[in-house]
PDB file of C-alpha atoms in Angstrom:
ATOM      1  CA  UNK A  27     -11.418   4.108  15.123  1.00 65.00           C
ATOM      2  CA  UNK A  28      -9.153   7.247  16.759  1.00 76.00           C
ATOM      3  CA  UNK A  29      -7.264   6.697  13.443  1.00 79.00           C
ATOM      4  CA  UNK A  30     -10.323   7.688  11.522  1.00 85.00           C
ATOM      5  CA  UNK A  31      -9.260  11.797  11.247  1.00 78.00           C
ATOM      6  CA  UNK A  32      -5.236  10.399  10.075  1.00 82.00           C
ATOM      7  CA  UNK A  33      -6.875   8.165   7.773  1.00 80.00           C
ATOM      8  CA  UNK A  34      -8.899  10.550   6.272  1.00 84.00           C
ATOM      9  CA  UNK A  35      -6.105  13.652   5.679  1.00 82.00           C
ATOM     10  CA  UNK A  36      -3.727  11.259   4.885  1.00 79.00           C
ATOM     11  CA  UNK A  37      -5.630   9.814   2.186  1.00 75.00           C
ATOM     12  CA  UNK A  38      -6.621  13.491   0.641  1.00 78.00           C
ATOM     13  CA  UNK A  39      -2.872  14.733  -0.617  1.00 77.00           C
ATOM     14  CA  UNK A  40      -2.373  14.900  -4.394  1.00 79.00           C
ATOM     15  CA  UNK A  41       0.426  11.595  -4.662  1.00 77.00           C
ATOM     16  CA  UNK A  42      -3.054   9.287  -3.219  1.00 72.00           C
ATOM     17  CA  UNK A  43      -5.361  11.014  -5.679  1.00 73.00           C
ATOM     18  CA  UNK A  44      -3.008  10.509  -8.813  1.00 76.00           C
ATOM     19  CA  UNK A  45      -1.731   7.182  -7.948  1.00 78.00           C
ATOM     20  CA  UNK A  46      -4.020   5.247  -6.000  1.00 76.00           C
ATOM     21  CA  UNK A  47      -7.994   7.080  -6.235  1.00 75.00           C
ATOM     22  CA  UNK A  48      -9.601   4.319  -5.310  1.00 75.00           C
ATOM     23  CA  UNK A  49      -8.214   5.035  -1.741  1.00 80.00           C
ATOM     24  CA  UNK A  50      -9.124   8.299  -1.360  1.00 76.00           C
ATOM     25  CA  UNK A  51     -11.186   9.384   1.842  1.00 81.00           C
ATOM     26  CA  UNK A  52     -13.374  12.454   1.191  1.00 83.00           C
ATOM     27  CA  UNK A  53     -15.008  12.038   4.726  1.00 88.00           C
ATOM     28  CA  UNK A  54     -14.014  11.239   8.236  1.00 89.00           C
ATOM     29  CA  UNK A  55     -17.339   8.974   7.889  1.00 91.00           C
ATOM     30  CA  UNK A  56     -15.505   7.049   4.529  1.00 90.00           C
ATOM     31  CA  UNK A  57     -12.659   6.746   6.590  1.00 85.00           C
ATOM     32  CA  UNK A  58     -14.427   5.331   9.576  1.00 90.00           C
ATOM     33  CA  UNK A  59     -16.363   3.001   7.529  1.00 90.00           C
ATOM     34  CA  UNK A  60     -13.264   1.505   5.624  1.00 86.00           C
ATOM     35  CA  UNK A  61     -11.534   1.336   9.481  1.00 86.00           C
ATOM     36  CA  UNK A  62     -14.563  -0.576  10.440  1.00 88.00           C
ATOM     37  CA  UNK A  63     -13.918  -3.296   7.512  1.00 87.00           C
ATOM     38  CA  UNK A  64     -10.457  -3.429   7.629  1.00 85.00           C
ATOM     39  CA  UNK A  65     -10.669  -4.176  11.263  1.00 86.00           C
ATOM     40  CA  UNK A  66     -12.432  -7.514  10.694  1.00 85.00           C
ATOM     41  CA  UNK A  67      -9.710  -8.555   8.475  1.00 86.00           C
ATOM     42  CA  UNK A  68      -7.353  -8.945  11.100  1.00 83.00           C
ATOM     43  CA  UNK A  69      -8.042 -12.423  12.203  1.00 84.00           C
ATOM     44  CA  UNK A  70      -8.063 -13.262   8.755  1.00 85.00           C
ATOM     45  CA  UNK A  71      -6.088 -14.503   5.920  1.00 87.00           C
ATOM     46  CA  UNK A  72      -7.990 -13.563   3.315  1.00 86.00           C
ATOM     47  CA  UNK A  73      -7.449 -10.168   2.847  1.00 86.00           C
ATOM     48  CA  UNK A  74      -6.803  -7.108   2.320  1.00 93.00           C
ATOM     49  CA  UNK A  75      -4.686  -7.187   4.923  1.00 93.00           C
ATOM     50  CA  UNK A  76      -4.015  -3.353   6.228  1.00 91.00           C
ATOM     51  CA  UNK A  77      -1.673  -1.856   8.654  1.00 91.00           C
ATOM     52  CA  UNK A  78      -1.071   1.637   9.718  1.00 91.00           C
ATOM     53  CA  UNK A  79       2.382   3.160   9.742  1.00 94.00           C
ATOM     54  CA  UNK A  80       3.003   5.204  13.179  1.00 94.00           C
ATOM     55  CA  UNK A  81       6.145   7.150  13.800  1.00 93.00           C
ATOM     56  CA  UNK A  82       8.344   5.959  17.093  1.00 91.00           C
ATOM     57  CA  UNK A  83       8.794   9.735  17.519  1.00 88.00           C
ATOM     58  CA  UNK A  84       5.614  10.768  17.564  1.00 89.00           C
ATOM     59  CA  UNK A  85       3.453   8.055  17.286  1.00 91.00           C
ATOM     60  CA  UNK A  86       1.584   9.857  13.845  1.00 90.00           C
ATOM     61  CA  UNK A  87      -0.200   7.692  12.001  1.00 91.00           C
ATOM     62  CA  UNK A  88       1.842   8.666   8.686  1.00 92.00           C
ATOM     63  CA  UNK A  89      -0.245   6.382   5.899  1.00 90.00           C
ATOM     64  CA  UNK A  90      -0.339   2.338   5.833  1.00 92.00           C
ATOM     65  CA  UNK A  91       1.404  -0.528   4.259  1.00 96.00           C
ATOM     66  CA  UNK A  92      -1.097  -3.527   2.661  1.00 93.00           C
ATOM     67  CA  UNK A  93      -1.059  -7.155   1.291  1.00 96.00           C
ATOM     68  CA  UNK A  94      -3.851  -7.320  -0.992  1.00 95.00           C
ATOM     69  CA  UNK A  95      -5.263 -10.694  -3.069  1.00 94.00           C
ATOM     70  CA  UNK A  96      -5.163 -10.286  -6.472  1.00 92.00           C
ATOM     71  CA  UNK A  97      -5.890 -13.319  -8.692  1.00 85.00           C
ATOM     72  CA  UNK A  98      -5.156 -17.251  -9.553  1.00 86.00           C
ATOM     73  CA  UNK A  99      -3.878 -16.970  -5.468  1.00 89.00           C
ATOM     74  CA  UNK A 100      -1.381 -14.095  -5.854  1.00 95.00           C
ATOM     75  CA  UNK A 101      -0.881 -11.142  -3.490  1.00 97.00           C
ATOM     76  CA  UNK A 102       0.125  -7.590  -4.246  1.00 96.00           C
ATOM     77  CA  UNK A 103       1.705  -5.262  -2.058  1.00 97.00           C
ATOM     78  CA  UNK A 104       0.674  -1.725  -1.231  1.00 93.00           C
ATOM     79  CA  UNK A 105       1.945   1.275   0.667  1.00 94.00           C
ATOM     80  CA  UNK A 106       0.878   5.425   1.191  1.00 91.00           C
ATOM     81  CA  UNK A 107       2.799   7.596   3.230  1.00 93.00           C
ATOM     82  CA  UNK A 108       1.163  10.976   3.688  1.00 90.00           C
ATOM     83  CA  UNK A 109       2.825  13.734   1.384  1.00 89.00           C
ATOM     84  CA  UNK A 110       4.428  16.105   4.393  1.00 90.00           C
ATOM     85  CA  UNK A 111       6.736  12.606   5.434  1.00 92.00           C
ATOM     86  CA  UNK A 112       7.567  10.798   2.058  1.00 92.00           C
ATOM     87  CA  UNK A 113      11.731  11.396   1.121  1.00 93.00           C
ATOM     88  CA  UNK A 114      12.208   9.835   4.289  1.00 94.00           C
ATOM     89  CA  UNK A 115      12.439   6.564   4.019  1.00 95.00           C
ATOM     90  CA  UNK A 116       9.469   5.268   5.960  1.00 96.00           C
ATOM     91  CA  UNK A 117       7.795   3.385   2.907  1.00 96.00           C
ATOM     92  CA  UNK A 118      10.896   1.051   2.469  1.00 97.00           C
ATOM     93  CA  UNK A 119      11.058   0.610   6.058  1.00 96.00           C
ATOM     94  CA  UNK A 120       7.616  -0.261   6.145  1.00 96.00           C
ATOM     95  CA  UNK A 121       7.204  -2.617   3.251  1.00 97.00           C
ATOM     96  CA  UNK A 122      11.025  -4.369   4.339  1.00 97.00           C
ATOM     97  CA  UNK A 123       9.977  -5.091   7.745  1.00 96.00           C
ATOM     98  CA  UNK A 124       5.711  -5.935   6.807  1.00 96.00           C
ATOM     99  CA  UNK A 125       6.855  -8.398   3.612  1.00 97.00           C
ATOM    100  CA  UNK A 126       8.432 -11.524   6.000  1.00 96.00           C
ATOM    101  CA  UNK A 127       6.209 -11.127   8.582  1.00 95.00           C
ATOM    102  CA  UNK A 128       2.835 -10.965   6.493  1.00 95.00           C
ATOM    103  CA  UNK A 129       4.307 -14.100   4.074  1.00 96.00           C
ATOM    104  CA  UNK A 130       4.721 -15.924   6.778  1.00 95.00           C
ATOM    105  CA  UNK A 131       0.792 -15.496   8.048  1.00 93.00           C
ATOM    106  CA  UNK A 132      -0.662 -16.014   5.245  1.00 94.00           C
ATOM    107  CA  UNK A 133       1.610 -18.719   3.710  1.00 95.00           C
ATOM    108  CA  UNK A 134       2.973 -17.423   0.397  1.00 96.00           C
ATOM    109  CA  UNK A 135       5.999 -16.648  -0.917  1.00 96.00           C
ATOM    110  CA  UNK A 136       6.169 -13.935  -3.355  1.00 97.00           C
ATOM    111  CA  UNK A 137       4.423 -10.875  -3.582  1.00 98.00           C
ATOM    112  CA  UNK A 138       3.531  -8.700  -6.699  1.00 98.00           C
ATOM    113  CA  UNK A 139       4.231  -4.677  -6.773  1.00 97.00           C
ATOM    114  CA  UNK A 140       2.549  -2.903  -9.530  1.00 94.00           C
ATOM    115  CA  UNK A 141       3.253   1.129 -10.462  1.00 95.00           C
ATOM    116  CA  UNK A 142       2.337   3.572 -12.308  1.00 94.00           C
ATOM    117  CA  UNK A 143       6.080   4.408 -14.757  1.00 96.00           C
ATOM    118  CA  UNK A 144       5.167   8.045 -13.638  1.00 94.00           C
ATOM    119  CA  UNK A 145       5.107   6.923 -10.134  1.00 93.00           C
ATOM    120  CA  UNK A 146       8.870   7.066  -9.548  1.00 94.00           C
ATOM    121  CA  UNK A 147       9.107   7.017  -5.917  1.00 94.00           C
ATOM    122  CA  UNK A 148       6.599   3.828  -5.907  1.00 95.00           C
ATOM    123  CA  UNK A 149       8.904   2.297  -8.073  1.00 96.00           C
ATOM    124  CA  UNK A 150      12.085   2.829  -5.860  1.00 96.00           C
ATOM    125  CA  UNK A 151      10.692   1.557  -2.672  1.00 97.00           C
ATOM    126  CA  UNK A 152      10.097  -1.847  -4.870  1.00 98.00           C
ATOM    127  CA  UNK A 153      13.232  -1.891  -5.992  1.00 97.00           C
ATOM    128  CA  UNK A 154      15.312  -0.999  -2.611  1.00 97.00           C
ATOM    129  CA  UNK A 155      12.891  -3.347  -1.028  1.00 97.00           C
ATOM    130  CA  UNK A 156      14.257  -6.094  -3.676  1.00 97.00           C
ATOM    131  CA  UNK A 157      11.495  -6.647  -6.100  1.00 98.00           C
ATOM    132  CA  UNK A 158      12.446  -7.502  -9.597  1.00 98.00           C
ATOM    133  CA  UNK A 159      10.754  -5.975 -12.506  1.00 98.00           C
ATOM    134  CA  UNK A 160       9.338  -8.693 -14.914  1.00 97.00           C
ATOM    135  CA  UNK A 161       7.286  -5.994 -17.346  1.00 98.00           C
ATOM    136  CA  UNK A 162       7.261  -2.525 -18.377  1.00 97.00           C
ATOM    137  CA  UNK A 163       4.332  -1.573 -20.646  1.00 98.00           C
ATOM    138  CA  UNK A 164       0.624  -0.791 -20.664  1.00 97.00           C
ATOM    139  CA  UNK A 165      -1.302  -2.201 -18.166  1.00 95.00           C
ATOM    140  CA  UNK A 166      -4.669  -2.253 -16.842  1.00 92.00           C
ATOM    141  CA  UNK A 167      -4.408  -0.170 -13.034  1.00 88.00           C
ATOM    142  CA  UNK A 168      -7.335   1.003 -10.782  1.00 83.00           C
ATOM    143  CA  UNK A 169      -9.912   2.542 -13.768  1.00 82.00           C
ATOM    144  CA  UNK A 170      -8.209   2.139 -16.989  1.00 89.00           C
ATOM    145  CA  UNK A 171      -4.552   1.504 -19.236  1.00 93.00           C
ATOM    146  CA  UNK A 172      -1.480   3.083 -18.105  1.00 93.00           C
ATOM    147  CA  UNK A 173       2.460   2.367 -18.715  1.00 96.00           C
ATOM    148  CA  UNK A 174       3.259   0.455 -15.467  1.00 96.00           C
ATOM    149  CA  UNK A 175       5.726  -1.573 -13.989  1.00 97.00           C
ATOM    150  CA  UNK A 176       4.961  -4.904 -12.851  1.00 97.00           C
ATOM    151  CA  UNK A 177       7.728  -6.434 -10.389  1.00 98.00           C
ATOM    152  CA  UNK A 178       7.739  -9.756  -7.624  1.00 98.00           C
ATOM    153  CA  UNK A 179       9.680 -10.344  -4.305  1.00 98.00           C
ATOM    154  CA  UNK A 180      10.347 -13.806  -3.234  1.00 97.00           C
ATOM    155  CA  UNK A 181      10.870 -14.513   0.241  1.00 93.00           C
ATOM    156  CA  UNK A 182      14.805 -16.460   0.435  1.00 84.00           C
TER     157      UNK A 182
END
């Protein structure tokens, strides 16, 4: 629950509002709440499985990387890293070191990664973390249609 205040300004930058609304935190109370549920998750395998990205340096909580269900048993990845520390590499990093440890725990092996086409930067951390895009197109994401790119990693 400390994390609550990161949580919160990290969700509020303009890349999280555009991209991924739906995990925007307007309060420090919103944040604490989703905290709260996300916290019961851990001894689960259900999902959404959430885990917060902290700099060695530091130790700032910089965003979060996430293995969500989606449908027919398929996961989906998902990432943030707070606007003042993306370019740096800490999303790939994140999502190359969280994708064999979290398939493992839960059992599968592939994982989904759907972006926004506008969302370049999304769409490079997919690809350097070896996803392999299987559609480009509209889509349905979050609230409505947008072109998106659709891409799976399977574990070796």
């Amino acid at each position: 629950m400390d994390m609550a205040m990161d949580v919160h300004k990290n969700s509020l930058d303009e890349d999280n509002r555009r991209f991924v609304p739906d995990e925007v935190f307007e309060t420090i109370e919103d944040a604490k709440e989703t905290i709260e549920f996300i916290m019961t998750q851990y001894n689960s395998t259900e999902g959404p499985l959430i885990y917060a990205l902290i700099t060695k340096e530091e130790g700032t909580n910089i965003g979060y990387v996430q293995l969500v269900p989606i449908d027919d048993g398929k996961w989906e990845i998902g990432y943030h890293v707070a606007k003042q520390y993306t370019g740096k590499g800490y999303a790939s990093e994140a999502v190359r070191a969280f994708l064999p440890v979290i398939t493992d725990r839960v059992g599968i092996a592939e994982v989904y990664g759907i972006s926004l086409i506008e969302n370049k930067a999304s769409g490079r951390v997919l690809e350097k973390c070896g996803f392999e895009t299987f559609f480009t197109g509209e889509g349905p994401y979050h609230d409505g249609v947008y072109e998106i790119s659709k891409s799976v990693w399977k574990k070796c």
